[in-house]
Amino acid sequence: MEKKSVKMKILETANRLFYTQGYRATGINQIIKEANVAKASFYQHFPSKENLCEEYLTQRHLISHKKQQNFINTGDTPVERICNLFENIRQNAIENNFNGCPFLNIAAETYEHESKIRQAVAQHKTKLIALIKTELKDFDDPDTLSEMIYLIYEGTNIAVRNYRKIWPVDRAIQLVCNLLKMSS
């Protein structure tokens, strides 16, 4: 059995704690204790909690973006592919007890608008818009249309978390399918 590196143990612990209890509610001492690492080891890899959060978001981005690509790659038409993207929200909600988008959760707790954490969230969301835009390249005004769909996507993420129900995904898919059919 392969032994996990100290850095990986810290990241896995931070991933779980930041996502389940929040960034601000999670302290460095709790991460150190639950990861079962020395304080000096923590600071050797992460000079601050903010640095740890940046790495957490980088790791989450890689996983999330790949999942989004997998969902959008299903379907035969751009309309189907975009609507299938919303299944990512449904799956995430079911798998994670309606805990929401990790990026939106962190952004909601980060008040410093110019922080590297906010920049990491914005970069992730910008890649999502680009992914949508690629599918809509043959539509009139793909820039505006992709931004509109992105806003519906994020609203769906928030509504699913707030209501702890799946119906917002179904309504969003209806809305986006109708919007795209009207725009094609």
mmCIF file with all atom_site columns, C-alpha atoms in Angstrom:
data_model
loop_
_atom_site.group_PDB
_atom_site.id
_atom_site.type_symbol
_atom_site.label_atom_id
_atom_site.label_alt_id
_atom_site.label_comp_id
_atom_site.label_asym_id
_atom_site.label_entity_id
_atom_site.label_seq_id
_atom_site.pdbx_PDB_ins_code
_atom_site.Cartn_x
_atom_site.Cartn_y
_atom_site.Cartn_z
_atom_site.occupancy
_atom_site.B_iso_or_equiv
_atom_site.pdbx_formal_charge
_atom_site.auth_seq_id
_atom_site.auth_comp_id
_atom_site.auth_asym_id
_atom_site.auth_atom_id
_atom_site.pdbx_PDB_model_num
ATOM 1   C CA . MET A 1 1   ? 0.000   0.000  0.000   1.00 0.00 ? 1   MET A CA 1
ATOM 2   C CA . GLU A 1 2   ? 1.346   3.392  -1.003  1.00 0.00 ? 2   GLU A CA 1
ATOM 3   C CA . LYS A 1 3   ? 1.864   5.864  1.818   1.00 0.00 ? 3   LYS A CA 1
ATOM 4   C CA . LYS A 1 4   ? 0.343   9.321  1.264   1.00 0.00 ? 4   LYS A CA 1
ATOM 5   C CA . SER A 1 5   ? 2.637   12.302 1.299   1.00 0.00 ? 5   SER A CA 1
ATOM 6   C CA . VAL A 1 6   ? 2.235   14.895 4.043   1.00 0.00 ? 6   VAL A CA 1
ATOM 7   C CA . LYS A 1 7   ? 1.115   17.439 1.452   1.00 0.00 ? 7   LYS A CA 1
ATOM 8   C CA . MET A 1 8   ? -1.531  15.048 0.110   1.00 0.00 ? 8   MET A CA 1
ATOM 9   C CA . LYS A 1 9   ? -2.835  14.313 3.608   1.00 0.00 ? 9   LYS A CA 1
ATOM 10  C CA . ILE A 1 10  ? -3.152  18.042 4.277   1.00 0.00 ? 10  ILE A CA 1
ATOM 11  C CA . LEU A 1 11  ? -4.900  18.662 0.950   1.00 0.00 ? 11  LEU A CA 1
ATOM 12  C CA . GLU A 1 12  ? -7.338  15.785 1.400   1.00 0.00 ? 12  GLU A CA 1
ATOM 13  C CA . THR A 1 13  ? -8.201  16.975 4.892   1.00 0.00 ? 13  THR A CA 1
ATOM 14  C CA . ALA A 1 14  ? -8.613  20.576 3.753   1.00 0.00 ? 14  ALA A CA 1
ATOM 15  C CA . ASN A 1 15  ? -10.747 19.414 0.842   1.00 0.00 ? 15  ASN A CA 1
ATOM 16  C CA . ARG A 1 16  ? -13.135 17.621 3.177   1.00 0.00 ? 16  ARG A CA 1
ATOM 17  C CA . LEU A 1 17  ? -13.242 20.337 5.837   1.00 0.00 ? 17  LEU A CA 1
ATOM 18  C CA . PHE A 1 18  ? -13.445 23.372 3.550   1.00 0.00 ? 18  PHE A CA 1
ATOM 19  C CA . TYR A 1 19  ? -16.266 21.721 1.626   1.00 0.00 ? 19  TYR A CA 1
ATOM 20  C CA . THR A 1 20  ? -18.282 20.376 4.544   1.00 0.00 ? 20  THR A CA 1
ATOM 21  C CA . GLN A 1 21  ? -17.851 23.064 7.191   1.00 0.00 ? 21  GLN A CA 1
ATOM 22  C CA . GLY A 1 22  ? -16.552 26.064 5.252   1.00 0.00 ? 22  GLY A CA 1
ATOM 23  C CA . TYR A 1 23  ? -13.308 27.932 4.750   1.00 0.00 ? 23  TYR A CA 1
ATOM 24  C CA . ARG A 1 24  ? -13.646 30.419 7.609   1.00 0.00 ? 24  ARG A CA 1
ATOM 25  C CA . ALA A 1 25  ? -14.888 27.789 10.090  1.00 0.00 ? 25  ALA A CA 1
ATOM 26  C CA . THR A 1 26  ? -11.891 25.563 9.396   1.00 0.00 ? 26  THR A CA 1
ATOM 27  C CA . GLY A 1 27  ? -8.766  26.395 11.335  1.00 0.00 ? 27  GLY A CA 1
ATOM 28  C CA . ILE A 1 28  ? -5.203  25.431 10.577  1.00 0.00 ? 28  ILE A CA 1
ATOM 29  C CA . ASN A 1 29  ? -4.922  23.574 13.893  1.00 0.00 ? 29  ASN A CA 1
ATOM 30  C CA . GLN A 1 30  ? -7.948  21.455 13.016  1.00 0.00 ? 30  GLN A CA 1
ATOM 31  C CA . ILE A 1 31  ? -6.458  20.591 9.632   1.00 0.00 ? 31  ILE A CA 1
ATOM 32  C CA . ILE A 1 32  ? -3.134  19.676 11.241  1.00 0.00 ? 32  ILE A CA 1
ATOM 33  C CA . LYS A 1 33  ? -4.837  17.498 13.840  1.00 0.00 ? 33  LYS A CA 1
ATOM 34  C CA . GLU A 1 34  ? -7.182  15.704 11.443  1.00 0.00 ? 34  GLU A CA 1
ATOM 35  C CA . ALA A 1 35  ? -4.461  15.212 8.817   1.00 0.00 ? 35  ALA A CA 1
ATOM 36  C CA . ASN A 1 36  ? -2.236  13.854 11.578  1.00 0.00 ? 36  ASN A CA 1
ATOM 37  C CA . VAL A 1 37  ? 0.776   15.920 10.530  1.00 0.00 ? 37  VAL A CA 1
ATOM 38  C CA . ALA A 1 38  ? 3.236   18.106 12.418  1.00 0.00 ? 38  ALA A CA 1
ATOM 39  C CA . LYS A 1 39  ? 2.663   21.854 12.460  1.00 0.00 ? 39  LYS A CA 1
ATOM 40  C CA . ALA A 1 40  ? 6.114   22.391 10.968  1.00 0.00 ? 40  ALA A CA 1
ATOM 41  C CA . SER A 1 41  ? 5.225   20.032 8.117   1.00 0.00 ? 41  SER A CA 1
ATOM 42  C CA . PHE A 1 42  ? 2.065   21.983 7.425   1.00 0.00 ? 42  PHE A CA 1
ATOM 43  C CA . TYR A 1 43  ? 3.946   25.275 7.192   1.00 0.00 ? 43  TYR A CA 1
ATOM 44  C CA . GLN A 1 44  ? 6.670   23.678 5.088   1.00 0.00 ? 44  GLN A CA 1
ATOM 45  C CA . HIS A 1 45  ? 4.071   22.995 2.393   1.00 0.00 ? 45  HIS A CA 1
ATOM 46  C CA . PHE A 1 46  ? 1.656   25.870 2.985   1.00 0.00 ? 46  PHE A CA 1
ATOM 47  C CA . PRO A 1 47  ? 2.878   29.174 4.456   1.00 0.00 ? 47  PRO A CA 1
ATOM 48  C CA . SER A 1 48  ? -0.726  30.198 5.196   1.00 0.00 ? 48  SER A CA 1
ATOM 49  C CA . LYS A 1 49  ? -4.310  29.024 5.154   1.00 0.00 ? 49  LYS A CA 1
ATOM 50  C CA . GLU A 1 50  ? -4.824  31.187 2.068   1.00 0.00 ? 50  GLU A CA 1
ATOM 51  C CA . ASN A 1 51  ? -2.034  29.319 0.258   1.00 0.00 ? 51  ASN A CA 1
ATOM 52  C CA . LEU A 1 52  ? -3.679  26.043 1.216   1.00 0.00 ? 52  LEU A CA 1
ATOM 53  C CA . CYS A 1 53  ? -7.022  27.282 -0.085  1.00 0.00 ? 53  CYS A CA 1
ATOM 54  C CA . GLU A 1 54  ? -5.443  28.325 -3.390  1.00 0.00 ? 54  GLU A CA 1
ATOM 55  C CA . GLU A 1 55  ? -4.039  24.808 -3.806  1.00 0.00 ? 55  GLU A CA 1
ATOM 56  C CA . TYR A 1 56  ? -7.388  23.316 -2.767  1.00 0.00 ? 56  TYR A CA 1
ATOM 57  C CA . LEU A 1 57  ? -9.123  25.370 -5.466  1.00 0.00 ? 57  LEU A CA 1
ATOM 58  C CA . THR A 1 58  ? -6.518  24.367 -8.051  1.00 0.00 ? 58  THR A CA 1
ATOM 59  C CA . GLN A 1 59  ? -7.125  20.696 -7.262  1.00 0.00 ? 59  GLN A CA 1
ATOM 60  C CA . ARG A 1 60  ? -10.904 21.139 -7.236  1.00 0.00 ? 60  ARG A CA 1
ATOM 61  C CA . HIS A 1 61  ? -10.706 22.964 -10.573 1.00 0.00 ? 61  HIS A CA 1
ATOM 62  C CA . LEU A 1 62  ? -8.971  20.034 -12.240 1.00 0.00 ? 62  LEU A CA 1
ATOM 63  C CA . ILE A 1 63  ? -11.609 17.607 -10.970 1.00 0.00 ? 63  ILE A CA 1
ATOM 64  C CA . SER A 1 64  ? -14.597 19.896 -11.579 1.00 0.00 ? 64  SER A CA 1
ATOM 65  C CA . HIS A 1 65  ? -13.553 20.998 -15.046 1.00 0.00 ? 65  HIS A CA 1
ATOM 66  C CA . LYS A 1 66  ? -13.006 17.401 -16.144 1.00 0.00 ? 66  LYS A CA 1
ATOM 67  C CA . LYS A 1 67  ? -16.474 16.461 -14.864 1.00 0.00 ? 67  LYS A CA 1
ATOM 68  C CA . GLN A 1 68  ? -18.009 19.435 -16.668 1.00 0.00 ? 68  GLN A CA 1
ATOM 69  C CA . GLN A 1 69  ? -16.260 18.429 -19.881 1.00 0.00 ? 69  GLN A CA 1
ATOM 70  C CA . ASN A 1 70  ? -17.486 14.855 -19.511 1.00 0.00 ? 70  ASN A CA 1
ATOM 71  C CA . PHE A 1 71  ? -21.089 16.016 -19.127 1.00 0.00 ? 71  PHE A CA 1
ATOM 72  C CA . ILE A 1 72  ? -20.889 18.479 -22.001 1.00 0.00 ? 72  ILE A CA 1
ATOM 73  C CA . ASN A 1 73  ? -19.288 15.865 -24.262 1.00 0.00 ? 73  ASN A CA 1
ATOM 74  C CA . THR A 1 74  ? -22.416 13.713 -24.108 1.00 0.00 ? 74  THR A CA 1
ATOM 75  C CA . GLY A 1 75  ? -25.231 14.314 -26.532 1.00 0.00 ? 75  GLY A CA 1
ATOM 76  C CA . ASP A 1 76  ? -25.430 14.651 -30.277 1.00 0.00 ? 76  ASP A CA 1
ATOM 77  C CA . THR A 1 77  ? -26.184 18.360 -30.653 1.00 0.00 ? 77  THR A CA 1
ATOM 78  C CA . PRO A 1 78  ? -24.944 21.529 -28.984 1.00 0.00 ? 78  PRO A CA 1
ATOM 79  C CA . VAL A 1 79  ? -28.362 21.924 -27.323 1.00 0.00 ? 79  VAL A CA 1
ATOM 80  C CA . GLU A 1 80  ? -28.176 18.416 -25.842 1.00 0.00 ? 80  GLU A CA 1
ATOM 81  C CA . ARG A 1 81  ? -24.561 18.917 -24.744 1.00 0.00 ? 81  ARG A CA 1
ATOM 82  C CA . ILE A 1 82  ? -25.280 22.221 -22.992 1.00 0.00 ? 82  ILE A CA 1
ATOM 83  C CA . CYS A 1 83  ? -28.393 20.826 -21.308 1.00 0.00 ? 83  CYS A CA 1
ATOM 84  C CA . ASN A 1 84  ? -26.411 17.761 -20.212 1.00 0.00 ? 84  ASN A CA 1
ATOM 85  C CA . LEU A 1 85  ? -23.949 20.069 -18.461 1.00 0.00 ? 85  LEU A CA 1
ATOM 86  C CA . PHE A 1 86  ? -26.652 20.765 -15.890 1.00 0.00 ? 86  PHE A CA 1
ATOM 87  C CA . GLU A 1 87  ? -26.597 17.080 -14.938 1.00 0.00 ? 87  GLU A CA 1
ATOM 88  C CA . ASN A 1 88  ? -23.291 17.901 -13.260 1.00 0.00 ? 88  ASN A CA 1
ATOM 89  C CA . ILE A 1 89  ? -25.210 19.973 -10.715 1.00 0.00 ? 89  ILE A CA 1
ATOM 90  C CA . ARG A 1 90  ? -27.693 17.149 -10.141 1.00 0.00 ? 90  ARG A CA 1
ATOM 91  C CA . GLN A 1 91  ? -24.943 14.576 -9.620  1.00 0.00 ? 91  GLN A CA 1
ATOM 92  C CA . ASN A 1 92  ? -22.938 16.863 -7.339  1.00 0.00 ? 92  ASN A CA 1
ATOM 93  C CA . ALA A 1 93  ? -26.016 17.591 -5.217  1.00 0.00 ? 93  ALA A CA 1
ATOM 94  C CA . ILE A 1 94  ? -26.888 13.935 -4.802  1.00 0.00 ? 94  ILE A CA 1
ATOM 95  C CA . GLU A 1 95  ? -23.310 12.850 -4.092  1.00 0.00 ? 95  GLU A CA 1
ATOM 96  C CA . ASN A 1 96  ? -22.549 15.696 -1.674  1.00 0.00 ? 96  ASN A CA 1
ATOM 97  C CA . ASN A 1 97  ? -25.727 16.100 0.367   1.00 0.00 ? 97  ASN A CA 1
ATOM 98  C CA . PHE A 1 98  ? -26.707 19.317 -1.446  1.00 0.00 ? 98  PHE A CA 1
ATOM 99  C CA . ASN A 1 99  ? -23.600 21.100 -0.170  1.00 0.00 ? 99  ASN A CA 1
ATOM 100 C CA . GLY A 1 100 ? -23.275 23.199 -3.316  1.00 0.00 ? 100 GLY A CA 1
ATOM 101 C CA . CYS A 1 101 ? -20.501 24.299 -5.604  1.00 0.00 ? 101 CYS A CA 1
ATOM 102 C CA . PRO A 1 102 ? -17.176 24.409 -3.739  1.00 0.00 ? 102 PRO A CA 1
ATOM 103 C CA . PHE A 1 103 ? -16.142 27.503 -5.694  1.00 0.00 ? 103 PHE A CA 1
ATOM 104 C CA . LEU A 1 104 ? -19.309 29.440 -4.914  1.00 0.00 ? 104 LEU A CA 1
ATOM 105 C CA . ASN A 1 105 ? -19.047 28.354 -1.281  1.00 0.00 ? 105 ASN A CA 1
ATOM 106 C CA . ILE A 1 106 ? -15.503 29.708 -0.972  1.00 0.00 ? 106 ILE A CA 1
ATOM 107 C CA . ALA A 1 107 ? -16.368 32.900 -2.864  1.00 0.00 ? 107 ALA A CA 1
ATOM 108 C CA . ALA A 1 108 ? -19.267 33.530 -0.468  1.00 0.00 ? 108 ALA A CA 1
ATOM 109 C CA . GLU A 1 109 ? -16.833 33.400 2.450   1.00 0.00 ? 109 GLU A CA 1
ATOM 110 C CA . THR A 1 110 ? -14.069 35.487 0.892   1.00 0.00 ? 110 THR A CA 1
ATOM 111 C CA . TYR A 1 111 ? -14.585 39.188 1.378   1.00 0.00 ? 111 TYR A CA 1
ATOM 112 C CA . GLU A 1 112 ? -11.306 40.349 -0.119  1.00 0.00 ? 112 GLU A CA 1
ATOM 113 C CA . HIS A 1 113 ? -12.305 40.886 -3.742  1.00 0.00 ? 113 HIS A CA 1
ATOM 114 C CA . GLU A 1 114 ? -8.765  41.032 -5.086  1.00 0.00 ? 114 GLU A CA 1
ATOM 115 C CA . SER A 1 115 ? -7.430  38.008 -3.200  1.00 0.00 ? 115 SER A CA 1
ATOM 116 C CA . LYS A 1 116 ? -5.809  35.083 -4.949  1.00 0.00 ? 116 LYS A CA 1
ATOM 117 C CA . ILE A 1 117 ? -8.676  32.933 -3.700  1.00 0.00 ? 117 ILE A CA 1
ATOM 118 C CA . ARG A 1 118 ? -11.226 35.097 -5.532  1.00 0.00 ? 118 ARG A CA 1
ATOM 119 C CA . GLN A 1 119 ? -9.003  35.082 -8.600  1.00 0.00 ? 119 GLN A CA 1
ATOM 120 C CA . ALA A 1 120 ? -8.901  31.263 -8.542  1.00 0.00 ? 120 ALA A CA 1
ATOM 121 C CA . VAL A 1 121 ? -12.705 31.141 -8.329  1.00 0.00 ? 121 VAL A CA 1
ATOM 122 C CA . ALA A 1 122 ? -13.036 33.616 -11.208 1.00 0.00 ? 122 ALA A CA 1
ATOM 123 C CA . GLN A 1 123 ? -10.565 31.634 -13.341 1.00 0.00 ? 123 GLN A CA 1
ATOM 124 C CA . HIS A 1 124 ? -12.540 28.447 -12.778 1.00 0.00 ? 124 HIS A CA 1
ATOM 125 C CA . LYS A 1 125 ? -15.814 30.138 -13.701 1.00 0.00 ? 125 LYS A CA 1
ATOM 126 C CA . THR A 1 126 ? -14.225 31.776 -16.764 1.00 0.00 ? 126 THR A CA 1
ATOM 127 C CA . LYS A 1 127 ? -13.183 28.320 -18.001 1.00 0.00 ? 127 LYS A CA 1
ATOM 128 C CA . LEU A 1 128 ? -16.768 27.147 -17.581 1.00 0.00 ? 128 LEU A CA 1
ATOM 129 C CA . ILE A 1 129 ? -18.011 30.049 -19.704 1.00 0.00 ? 129 ILE A CA 1
ATOM 130 C CA . ALA A 1 130 ? -15.379 29.192 -22.339 1.00 0.00 ? 130 ALA A CA 1
ATOM 131 C CA . LEU A 1 131 ? -16.500 25.554 -22.320 1.00 0.00 ? 131 LEU A CA 1
ATOM 132 C CA . ILE A 1 132 ? -20.094 26.638 -22.934 1.00 0.00 ? 132 ILE A CA 1
ATOM 133 C CA . LYS A 1 133 ? -19.051 29.150 -25.598 1.00 0.00 ? 133 LYS A CA 1
ATOM 134 C CA . THR A 1 134 ? -17.159 26.466 -27.520 1.00 0.00 ? 134 THR A CA 1
ATOM 135 C CA . GLU A 1 135 ? -20.389 24.506 -27.851 1.00 0.00 ? 135 GLU A CA 1
ATOM 136 C CA . LEU A 1 136 ? -22.255 27.607 -29.023 1.00 0.00 ? 136 LEU A CA 1
ATOM 137 C CA . LYS A 1 137 ? -19.736 28.808 -31.596 1.00 0.00 ? 137 LYS A CA 1
ATOM 138 C CA . ASP A 1 138 ? -22.224 28.348 -34.457 1.00 0.00 ? 138 ASP A CA 1
ATOM 139 C CA . PHE A 1 139 ? -25.014 30.304 -32.720 1.00 0.00 ? 139 PHE A CA 1
ATOM 140 C CA . ASP A 1 140 ? -25.645 34.019 -33.168 1.00 0.00 ? 140 ASP A CA 1
ATOM 141 C CA . ASP A 1 141 ? -23.735 35.978 -30.506 1.00 0.00 ? 141 ASP A CA 1
ATOM 142 C CA . PRO A 1 142 ? -22.136 33.028 -28.663 1.00 0.00 ? 142 PRO A CA 1
ATOM 143 C CA . ASP A 1 143 ? -20.512 35.417 -26.147 1.00 0.00 ? 143 ASP A CA 1
ATOM 144 C CA . THR A 1 144 ? -23.815 36.735 -24.801 1.00 0.00 ? 144 THR A CA 1
ATOM 145 C CA . LEU A 1 145 ? -25.535 33.368 -25.032 1.00 0.00 ? 145 LEU A CA 1
ATOM 146 C CA . SER A 1 146 ? -22.768 31.572 -23.131 1.00 0.00 ? 146 SER A CA 1
ATOM 147 C CA . GLU A 1 147 ? -22.835 34.227 -20.396 1.00 0.00 ? 147 GLU A CA 1
ATOM 148 C CA . MET A 1 148 ? -26.623 33.877 -20.101 1.00 0.00 ? 148 MET A CA 1
ATOM 149 C CA . ILE A 1 149 ? -26.353 30.100 -19.775 1.00 0.00 ? 149 ILE A CA 1
ATOM 150 C CA . TYR A 1 150 ? -23.561 30.494 -17.239 1.00 0.00 ? 150 TYR A CA 1
ATOM 151 C CA . LEU A 1 151 ? -25.827 32.718 -15.121 1.00 0.00 ? 151 LEU A CA 1
ATOM 152 C CA . ILE A 1 152 ? -28.592 30.123 -15.301 1.00 0.00 ? 152 ILE A CA 1
ATOM 153 C CA . TYR A 1 153 ? -26.059 27.453 -14.318 1.00 0.00 ? 153 TYR A CA 1
ATOM 154 C CA . GLU A 1 154 ? -24.897 29.379 -11.258 1.00 0.00 ? 154 GLU A CA 1
ATOM 155 C CA . GLY A 1 155 ? -28.429 30.257 -10.247 1.00 0.00 ? 155 GLY A CA 1
ATOM 156 C CA . THR A 1 156 ? -29.263 26.572 -10.462 1.00 0.00 ? 156 THR A CA 1
ATOM 157 C CA . ASN A 1 157 ? -26.286 25.727 -8.241  1.00 0.00 ? 157 ASN A CA 1
ATOM 158 C CA . ILE A 1 158 ? -27.507 28.170 -5.612  1.00 0.00 ? 158 ILE A CA 1
ATOM 159 C CA . ALA A 1 159 ? -31.165 27.139 -5.812  1.00 0.00 ? 159 ALA A CA 1
ATOM 160 C CA . VAL A 1 160 ? -30.306 23.447 -5.457  1.00 0.00 ? 160 VAL A CA 1
ATOM 161 C CA . ARG A 1 161 ? -28.288 24.202 -2.354  1.00 0.00 ? 161 ARG A CA 1
ATOM 162 C CA . ASN A 1 162 ? -30.902 26.537 -0.873  1.00 0.00 ? 162 ASN A CA 1
ATOM 163 C CA . TYR A 1 163 ? -33.884 24.246 -1.449  1.00 0.00 ? 163 TYR A CA 1
ATOM 164 C CA . ARG A 1 164 ? -31.970 20.976 -1.043  1.00 0.00 ? 164 ARG A CA 1
ATOM 165 C CA . LYS A 1 165 ? -34.057 19.667 -3.925  1.00 0.00 ? 165 LYS A CA 1
ATOM 166 C CA . ILE A 1 166 ? -33.352 18.728 -7.541  1.00 0.00 ? 166 ILE A CA 1
ATOM 167 C CA . TRP A 1 167 ? -36.226 20.577 -9.208  1.00 0.00 ? 167 TRP A CA 1
ATOM 168 C CA . PRO A 1 168 ? -34.069 23.655 -10.062 1.00 0.00 ? 168 PRO A CA 1
ATOM 169 C CA . VAL A 1 169 ? -31.950 21.434 -12.336 1.00 0.00 ? 169 VAL A CA 1
ATOM 170 C CA . ASP A 1 170 ? -35.034 20.267 -14.214 1.00 0.00 ? 170 ASP A CA 1
ATOM 171 C CA . ARG A 1 171 ? -36.326 23.837 -14.632 1.00 0.00 ? 171 ARG A CA 1
ATOM 172 C CA . ALA A 1 172 ? -32.899 25.085 -15.739 1.00 0.00 ? 172 ALA A CA 1
ATOM 173 C CA . ILE A 1 173 ? -32.655 22.371 -18.377 1.00 0.00 ? 173 ILE A CA 1
ATOM 174 C CA . GLN A 1 174 ? -36.104 23.335 -19.667 1.00 0.00 ? 174 GLN A CA 1
ATOM 175 C CA . LEU A 1 175 ? -35.154 26.993 -19.733 1.00 0.00 ? 175 LEU A CA 1
ATOM 176 C CA . VAL A 1 176 ? -31.799 26.450 -21.456 1.00 0.00 ? 176 VAL A CA 1
ATOM 177 C CA . CYS A 1 177 ? -33.215 24.031 -24.036 1.00 0.00 ? 177 CYS A CA 1
ATOM 178 C CA . ASN A 1 178 ? -35.930 26.544 -24.912 1.00 0.00 ? 178 ASN A CA 1
ATOM 179 C CA . LEU A 1 179 ? -33.452 29.416 -25.041 1.00 0.00 ? 179 LEU A CA 1
ATOM 180 C CA . LEU A 1 180 ? -31.095 27.525 -27.325 1.00 0.00 ? 180 LEU A CA 1
ATOM 181 C CA . LYS A 1 181 ? -33.862 26.305 -29.618 1.00 0.00 ? 181 LYS A CA 1
ATOM 182 C CA . MET A 1 182 ? -35.054 29.899 -30.006 1.00 0.00 ? 182 MET A CA 1
ATOM 183 C CA . SER A 1 183 ? -31.480 31.079 -30.679 1.00 0.00 ? 183 SER A CA 1
ATOM 184 C CA . SER A 1 184 ? -30.586 28.491 -33.304 1.00 0.00 ? 184 SER A CA 1
#
